[in-house]
Tab-separated table of C-alpha atoms and ligand atoms in Angstrom:
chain	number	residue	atom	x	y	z
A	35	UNK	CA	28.335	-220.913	-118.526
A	36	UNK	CA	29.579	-220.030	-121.872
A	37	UNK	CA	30.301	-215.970	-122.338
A	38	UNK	CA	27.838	-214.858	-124.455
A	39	UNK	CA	28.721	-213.104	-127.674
A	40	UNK	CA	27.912	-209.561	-128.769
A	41	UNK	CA	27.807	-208.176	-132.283
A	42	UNK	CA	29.071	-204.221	-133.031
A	43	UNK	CA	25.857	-203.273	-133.307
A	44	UNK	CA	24.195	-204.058	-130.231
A	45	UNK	CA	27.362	-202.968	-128.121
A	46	UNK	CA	26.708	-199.832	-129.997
A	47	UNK	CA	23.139	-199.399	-128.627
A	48	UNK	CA	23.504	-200.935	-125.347
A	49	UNK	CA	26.655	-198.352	-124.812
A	50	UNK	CA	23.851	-195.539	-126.445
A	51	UNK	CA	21.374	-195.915	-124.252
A	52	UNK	CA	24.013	-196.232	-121.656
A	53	UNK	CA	25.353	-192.662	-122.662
A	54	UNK	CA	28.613	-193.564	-122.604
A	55	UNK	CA	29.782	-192.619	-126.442
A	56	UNK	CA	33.261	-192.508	-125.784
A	57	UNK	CA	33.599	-196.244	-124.985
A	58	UNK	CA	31.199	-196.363	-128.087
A	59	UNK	CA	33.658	-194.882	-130.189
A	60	UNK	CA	36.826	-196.624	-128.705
A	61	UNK	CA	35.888	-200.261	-127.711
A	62	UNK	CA	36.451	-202.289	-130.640
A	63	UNK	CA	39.794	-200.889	-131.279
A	64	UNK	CA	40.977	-201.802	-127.536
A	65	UNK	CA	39.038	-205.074	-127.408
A	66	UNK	CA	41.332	-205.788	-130.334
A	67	UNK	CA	44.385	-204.927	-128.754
A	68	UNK	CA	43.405	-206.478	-125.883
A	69	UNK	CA	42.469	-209.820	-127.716
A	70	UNK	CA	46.272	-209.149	-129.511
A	71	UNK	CA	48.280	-208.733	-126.479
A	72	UNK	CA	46.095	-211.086	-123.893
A	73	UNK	CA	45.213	-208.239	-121.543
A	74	UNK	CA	42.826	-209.492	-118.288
A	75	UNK	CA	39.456	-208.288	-118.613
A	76	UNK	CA	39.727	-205.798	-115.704
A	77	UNK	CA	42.684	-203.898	-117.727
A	78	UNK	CA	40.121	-203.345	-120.941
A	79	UNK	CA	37.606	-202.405	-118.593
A	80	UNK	CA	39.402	-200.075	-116.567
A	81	UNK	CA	41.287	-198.388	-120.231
A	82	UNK	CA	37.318	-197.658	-121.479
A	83	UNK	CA	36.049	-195.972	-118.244
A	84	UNK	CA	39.077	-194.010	-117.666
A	85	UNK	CA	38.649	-192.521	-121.364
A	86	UNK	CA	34.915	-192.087	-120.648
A	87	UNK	CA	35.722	-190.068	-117.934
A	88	UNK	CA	38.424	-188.253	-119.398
A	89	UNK	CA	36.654	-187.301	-122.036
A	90	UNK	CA	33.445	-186.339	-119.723
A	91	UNK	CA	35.832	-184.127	-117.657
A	92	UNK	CA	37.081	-182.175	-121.131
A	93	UNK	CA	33.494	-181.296	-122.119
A	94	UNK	CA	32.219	-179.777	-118.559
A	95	UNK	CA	35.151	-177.552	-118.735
A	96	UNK	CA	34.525	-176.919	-122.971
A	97	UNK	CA	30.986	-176.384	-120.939
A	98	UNK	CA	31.949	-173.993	-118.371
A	99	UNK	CA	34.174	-172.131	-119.960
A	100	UNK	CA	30.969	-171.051	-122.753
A	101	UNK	CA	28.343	-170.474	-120.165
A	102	UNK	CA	31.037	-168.279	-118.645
A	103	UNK	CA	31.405	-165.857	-121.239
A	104	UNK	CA	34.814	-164.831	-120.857
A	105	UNK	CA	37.283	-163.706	-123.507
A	106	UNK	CA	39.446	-166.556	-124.599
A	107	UNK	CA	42.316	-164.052	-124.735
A	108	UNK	CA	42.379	-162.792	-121.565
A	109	UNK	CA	44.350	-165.036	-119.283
A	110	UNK	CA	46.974	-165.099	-116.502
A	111	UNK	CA	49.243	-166.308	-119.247
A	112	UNK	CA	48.562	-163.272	-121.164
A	113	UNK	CA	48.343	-160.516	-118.128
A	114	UNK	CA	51.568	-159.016	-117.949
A	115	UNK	CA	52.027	-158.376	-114.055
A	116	UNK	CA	55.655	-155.902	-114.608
A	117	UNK	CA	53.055	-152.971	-115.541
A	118	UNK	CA	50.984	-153.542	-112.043
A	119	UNK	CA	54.127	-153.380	-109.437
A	120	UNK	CA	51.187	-152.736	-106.399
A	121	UNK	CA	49.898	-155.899	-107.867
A	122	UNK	CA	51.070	-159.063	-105.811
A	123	UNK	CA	51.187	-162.031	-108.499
A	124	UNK	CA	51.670	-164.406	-105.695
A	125	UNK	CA	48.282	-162.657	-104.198
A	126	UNK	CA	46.434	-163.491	-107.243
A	127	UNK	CA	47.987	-167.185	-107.846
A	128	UNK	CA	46.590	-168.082	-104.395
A	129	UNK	CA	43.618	-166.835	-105.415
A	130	UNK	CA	43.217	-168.421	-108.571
A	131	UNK	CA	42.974	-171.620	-106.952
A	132	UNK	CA	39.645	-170.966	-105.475
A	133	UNK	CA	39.256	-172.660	-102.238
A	134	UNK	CA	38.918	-171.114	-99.297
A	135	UNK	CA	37.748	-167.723	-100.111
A	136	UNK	CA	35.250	-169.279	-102.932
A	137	UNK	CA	34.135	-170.969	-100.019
A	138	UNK	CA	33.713	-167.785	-97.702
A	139	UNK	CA	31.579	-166.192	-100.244
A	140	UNK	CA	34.344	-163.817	-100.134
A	141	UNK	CA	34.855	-160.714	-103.075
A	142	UNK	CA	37.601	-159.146	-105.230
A	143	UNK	CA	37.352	-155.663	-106.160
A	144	UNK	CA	39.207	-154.139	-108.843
A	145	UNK	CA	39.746	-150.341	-109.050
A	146	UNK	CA	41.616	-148.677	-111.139
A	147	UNK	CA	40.938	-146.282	-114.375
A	148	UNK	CA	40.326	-147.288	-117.490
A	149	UNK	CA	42.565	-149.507	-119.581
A	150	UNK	CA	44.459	-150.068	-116.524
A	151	UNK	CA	43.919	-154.078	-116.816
A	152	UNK	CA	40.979	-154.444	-114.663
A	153	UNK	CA	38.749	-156.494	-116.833
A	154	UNK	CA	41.674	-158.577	-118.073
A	155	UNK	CA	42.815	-159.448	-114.638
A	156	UNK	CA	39.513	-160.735	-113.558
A	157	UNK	CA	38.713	-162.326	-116.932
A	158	UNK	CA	42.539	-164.027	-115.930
A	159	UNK	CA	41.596	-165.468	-112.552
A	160	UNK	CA	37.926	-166.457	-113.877
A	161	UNK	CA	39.900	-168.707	-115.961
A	162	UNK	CA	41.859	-169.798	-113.715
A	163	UNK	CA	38.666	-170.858	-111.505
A	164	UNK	CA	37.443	-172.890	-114.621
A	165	UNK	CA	40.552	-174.644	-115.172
A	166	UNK	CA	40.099	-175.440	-111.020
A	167	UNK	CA	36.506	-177.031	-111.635
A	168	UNK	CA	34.381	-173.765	-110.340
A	169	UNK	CA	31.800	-172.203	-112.665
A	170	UNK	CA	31.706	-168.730	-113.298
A	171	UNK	CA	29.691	-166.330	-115.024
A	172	UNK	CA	31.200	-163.194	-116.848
A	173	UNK	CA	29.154	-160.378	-117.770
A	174	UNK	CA	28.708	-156.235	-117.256
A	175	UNK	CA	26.839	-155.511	-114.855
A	176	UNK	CA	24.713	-152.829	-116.552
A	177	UNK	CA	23.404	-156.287	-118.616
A	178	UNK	CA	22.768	-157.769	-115.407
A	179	UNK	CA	21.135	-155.275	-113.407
A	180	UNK	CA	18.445	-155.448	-117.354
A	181	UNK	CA	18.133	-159.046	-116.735
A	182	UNK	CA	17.384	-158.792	-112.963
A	183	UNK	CA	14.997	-155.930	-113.694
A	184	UNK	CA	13.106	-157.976	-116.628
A	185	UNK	CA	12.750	-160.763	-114.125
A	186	UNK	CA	11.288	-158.263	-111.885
A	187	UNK	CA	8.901	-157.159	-113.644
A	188	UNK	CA	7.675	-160.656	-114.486
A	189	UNK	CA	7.539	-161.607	-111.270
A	190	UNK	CA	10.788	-163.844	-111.819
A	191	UNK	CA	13.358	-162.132	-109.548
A	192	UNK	CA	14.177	-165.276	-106.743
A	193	UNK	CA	13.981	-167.402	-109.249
A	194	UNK	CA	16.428	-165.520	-111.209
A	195	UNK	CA	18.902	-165.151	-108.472
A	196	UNK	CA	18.613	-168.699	-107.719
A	197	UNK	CA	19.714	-169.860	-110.883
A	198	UNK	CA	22.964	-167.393	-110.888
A	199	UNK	CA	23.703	-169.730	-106.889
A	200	UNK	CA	25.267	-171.931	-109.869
A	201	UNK	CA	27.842	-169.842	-110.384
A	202	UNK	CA	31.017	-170.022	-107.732
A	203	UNK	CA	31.714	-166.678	-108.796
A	204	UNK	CA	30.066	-163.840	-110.835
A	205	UNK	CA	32.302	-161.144	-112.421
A	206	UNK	CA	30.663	-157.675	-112.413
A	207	UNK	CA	32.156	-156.295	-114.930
A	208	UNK	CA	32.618	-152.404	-114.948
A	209	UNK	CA	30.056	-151.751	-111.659
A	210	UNK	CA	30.151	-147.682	-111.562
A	211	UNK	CA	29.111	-147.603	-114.998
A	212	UNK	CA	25.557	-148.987	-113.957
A	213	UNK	CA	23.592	-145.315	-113.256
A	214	UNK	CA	20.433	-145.650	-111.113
A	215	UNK	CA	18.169	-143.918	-113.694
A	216	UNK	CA	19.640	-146.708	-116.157
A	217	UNK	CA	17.382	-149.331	-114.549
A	218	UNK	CA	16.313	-150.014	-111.244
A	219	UNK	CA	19.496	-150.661	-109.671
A	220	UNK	CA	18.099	-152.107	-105.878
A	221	UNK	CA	18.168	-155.529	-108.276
A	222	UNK	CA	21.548	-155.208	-107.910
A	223	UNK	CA	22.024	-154.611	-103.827
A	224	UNK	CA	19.365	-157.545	-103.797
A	225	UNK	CA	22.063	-159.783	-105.864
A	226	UNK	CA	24.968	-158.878	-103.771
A	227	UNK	CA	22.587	-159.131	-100.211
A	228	UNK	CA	21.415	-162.805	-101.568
A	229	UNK	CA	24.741	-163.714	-103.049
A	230	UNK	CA	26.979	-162.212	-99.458
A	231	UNK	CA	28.402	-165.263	-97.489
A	232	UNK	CA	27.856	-167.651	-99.521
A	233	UNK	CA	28.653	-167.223	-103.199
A	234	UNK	CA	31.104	-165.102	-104.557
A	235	UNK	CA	31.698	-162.157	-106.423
A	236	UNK	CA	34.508	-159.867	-108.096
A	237	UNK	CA	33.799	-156.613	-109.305
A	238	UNK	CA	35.522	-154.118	-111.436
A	239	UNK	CA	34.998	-150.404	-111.375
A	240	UNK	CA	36.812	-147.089	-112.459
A	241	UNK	CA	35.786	-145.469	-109.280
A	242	UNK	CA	35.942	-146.631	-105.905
A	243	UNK	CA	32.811	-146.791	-103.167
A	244	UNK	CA	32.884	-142.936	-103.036
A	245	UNK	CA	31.578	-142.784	-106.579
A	246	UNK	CA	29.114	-145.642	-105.882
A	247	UNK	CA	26.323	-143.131	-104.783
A	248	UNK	CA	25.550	-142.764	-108.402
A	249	UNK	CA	24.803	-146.659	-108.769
A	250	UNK	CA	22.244	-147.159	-105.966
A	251	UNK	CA	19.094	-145.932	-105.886
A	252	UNK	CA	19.863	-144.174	-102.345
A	253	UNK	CA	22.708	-144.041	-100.170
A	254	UNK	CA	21.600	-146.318	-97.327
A	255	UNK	CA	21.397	-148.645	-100.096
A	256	UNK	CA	24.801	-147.843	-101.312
A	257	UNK	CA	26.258	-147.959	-98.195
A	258	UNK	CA	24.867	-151.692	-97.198
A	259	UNK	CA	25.902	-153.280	-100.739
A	260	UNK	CA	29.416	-152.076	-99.655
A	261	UNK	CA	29.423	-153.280	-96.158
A	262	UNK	CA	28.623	-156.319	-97.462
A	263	UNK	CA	30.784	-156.540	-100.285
A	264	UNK	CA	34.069	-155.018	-97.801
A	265	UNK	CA	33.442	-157.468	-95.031
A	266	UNK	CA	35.300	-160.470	-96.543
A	267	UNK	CA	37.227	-158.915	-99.438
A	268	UNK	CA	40.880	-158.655	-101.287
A	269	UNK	CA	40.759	-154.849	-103.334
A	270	UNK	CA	43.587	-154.560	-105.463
A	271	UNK	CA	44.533	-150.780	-106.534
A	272	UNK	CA	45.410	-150.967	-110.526
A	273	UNK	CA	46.351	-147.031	-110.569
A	274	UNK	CA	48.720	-147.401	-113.810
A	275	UNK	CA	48.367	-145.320	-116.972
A	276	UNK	CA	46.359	-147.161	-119.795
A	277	UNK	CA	47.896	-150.103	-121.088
A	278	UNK	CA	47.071	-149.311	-124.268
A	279	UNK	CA	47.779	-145.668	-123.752
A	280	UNK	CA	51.172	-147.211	-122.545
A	281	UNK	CA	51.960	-149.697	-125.449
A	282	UNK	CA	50.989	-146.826	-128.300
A	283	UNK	CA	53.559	-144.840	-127.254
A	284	UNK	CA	56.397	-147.170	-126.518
A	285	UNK	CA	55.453	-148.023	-130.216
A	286	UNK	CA	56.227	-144.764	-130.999
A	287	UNK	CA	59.259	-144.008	-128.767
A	288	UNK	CA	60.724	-147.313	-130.766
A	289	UNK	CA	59.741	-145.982	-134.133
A	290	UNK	CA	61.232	-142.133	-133.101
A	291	UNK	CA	64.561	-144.360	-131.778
A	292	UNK	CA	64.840	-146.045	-135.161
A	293	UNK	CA	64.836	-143.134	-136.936
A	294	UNK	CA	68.381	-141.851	-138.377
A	295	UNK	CA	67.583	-138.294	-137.524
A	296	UNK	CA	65.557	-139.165	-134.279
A	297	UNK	CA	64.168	-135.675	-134.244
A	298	UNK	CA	60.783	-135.453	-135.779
A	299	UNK	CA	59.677	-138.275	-138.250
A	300	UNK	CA	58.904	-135.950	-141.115
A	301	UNK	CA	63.074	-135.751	-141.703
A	302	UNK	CA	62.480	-139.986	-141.882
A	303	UNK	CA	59.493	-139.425	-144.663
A	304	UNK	CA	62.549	-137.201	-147.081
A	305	UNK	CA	65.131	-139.683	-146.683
B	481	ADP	P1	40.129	-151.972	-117.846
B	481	ADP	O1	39.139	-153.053	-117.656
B	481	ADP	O2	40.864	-151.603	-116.582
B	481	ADP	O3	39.552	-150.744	-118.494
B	481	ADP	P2	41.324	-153.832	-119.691
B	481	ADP	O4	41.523	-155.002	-118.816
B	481	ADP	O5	40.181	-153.884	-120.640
B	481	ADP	O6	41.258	-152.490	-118.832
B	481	ADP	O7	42.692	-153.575	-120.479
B	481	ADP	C1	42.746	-152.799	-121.693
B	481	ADP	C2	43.563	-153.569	-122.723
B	481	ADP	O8	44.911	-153.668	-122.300
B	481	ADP	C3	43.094	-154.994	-122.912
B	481	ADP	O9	43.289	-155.359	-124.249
B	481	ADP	C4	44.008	-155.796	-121.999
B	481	ADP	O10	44.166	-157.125	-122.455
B	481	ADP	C5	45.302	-155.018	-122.064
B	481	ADP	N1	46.008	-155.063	-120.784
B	481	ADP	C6	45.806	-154.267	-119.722
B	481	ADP	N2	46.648	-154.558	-118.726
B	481	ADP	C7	47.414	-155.572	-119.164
B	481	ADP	C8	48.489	-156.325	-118.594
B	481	ADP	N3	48.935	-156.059	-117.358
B	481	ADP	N4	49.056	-157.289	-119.349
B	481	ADP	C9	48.613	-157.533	-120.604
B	481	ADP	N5	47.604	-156.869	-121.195
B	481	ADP	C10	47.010	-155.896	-120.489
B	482	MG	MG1	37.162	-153.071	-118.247
């Protein structure tokens, strides 16, 4: 049989309907080349879907990384591990890869006061997990625990919870900031109860579990949300000085060590 022939515009609506815009955008220029340089049909073929894909993969991460929420900024190419000594970097490569404890259900907990580089650090290996192909969700959990408690009140809760299983990994950001007169806070120990085993979590807080009685609505409570979220967990310590506390006055140490007279800076303001 002869091949039949095919104008632009129906390979443009065939390849429409088809959803599959990249070859859309991209065939006539390689059927071209192809025609030119007397490539098999198999080799066009194969050049299209691999683009298609290619292109498909870069927009669920583009994806992913929105719905996550995380600041662009903060990175593991940006987190400066020399300021966090008790912090293994090895510790947190391994676990920027996901796998196995992603699989556990497992949690990280990050303590540590503020400005000491909790929120970067997680916001680092939620990246990380993106770049890997997991889906995470960013957010603080005092905005959270609203959510959860709207969806209470409308009657929404498991239906709520099941759409966060989506997420690999939620990051609760800043956890002992959430006060139990703030909201109903047993939407929270009902997150971490549904989520334990199966999907993770990382949390960040200033305090550690013995200021956690403040977040629960009673201390059984508190004390079962942290059994659960110990059992299969990696806690990493960040007690360092603010890092911005830090870098403020190493800029001014610098500026003091520049001056001529590197007393006081008012004998710099005469000169
Ligand atoms: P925390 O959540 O512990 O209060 P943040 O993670 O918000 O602290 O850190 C405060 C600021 O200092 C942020 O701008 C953060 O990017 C920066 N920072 C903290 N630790 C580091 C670090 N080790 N390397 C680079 N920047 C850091
Ligand atoms: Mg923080």
């Amino acid at each position: 049989m002869n091949a039949p022939a095919y104008d632009a515009g129906s390979m443009g609506l065939m390849l429409n309907e088809l959803r599959l815009p990249t070859i859309g955008r991209l065939w006539s220029d390689f059927a071209q080349r192809s025609d030119k340089e007397g490539w098999q049909a198999s080799q066009l073929l194969g050049v299209l879907f691999e683009h298609e894909l290619a292109e498909r993969a870069k927009r669920r991460l583009e994806r992913h990384r929105a719905e996550s929420q995380l600041d662009p900024t903060k990175t593991l190419a940006t987190f400066d591990f020399g300021v966090v000594p008790m912090v293994s970097k090895a510790h947190v490569m391994a676990l920027a890869t996901g796998d196995s404890w992603l699989e556990q259900g497992a949690t990280i907990l990050l303590f540590g006061p503020p400005g000491a580089g909790k929120s970067h650090l997680g916001s680092a290996i939620g990246h990380a997990l993106i770049d890997a192909g997991y889906r995470v969700l960013s957010t603080r959990t005092s905005e959270l625990v609203q959510k959860l408690q709207a969806a209470r009140q409308a009657l929404q809760l498991p239906s709520a919870l099941a759409k966060l299983d989506r997420f690999d990994l939620i990051i609760l950001d800043d956890l002992s900031y959430v006060r139990k007169d703030q909201a109903e806070t047993s939407v929270l120990f009902e997150l971490i109860a549904e989520r334990y085993e199966r999907r993770s979590l990382l949390i960040t807080a200033n305090q550690p579990f013995s200021g956690w009685n403040n977040v629960f609505p009673d201390p059984g409570m508190t004390v079962a949300a942290i059994d659960r979220l110990v059992h299969h967990s990696t806690i990493f310590e960040l007690n360092v000085e603010s890092y911005r506390r830090r870098k403020a006055s190493d800029k001014q140490n610098a500026r003091r060590r520049q001056l001529p007279n590197n007393n006081d800076e008012g004998a710099a303001t005469t000169l």
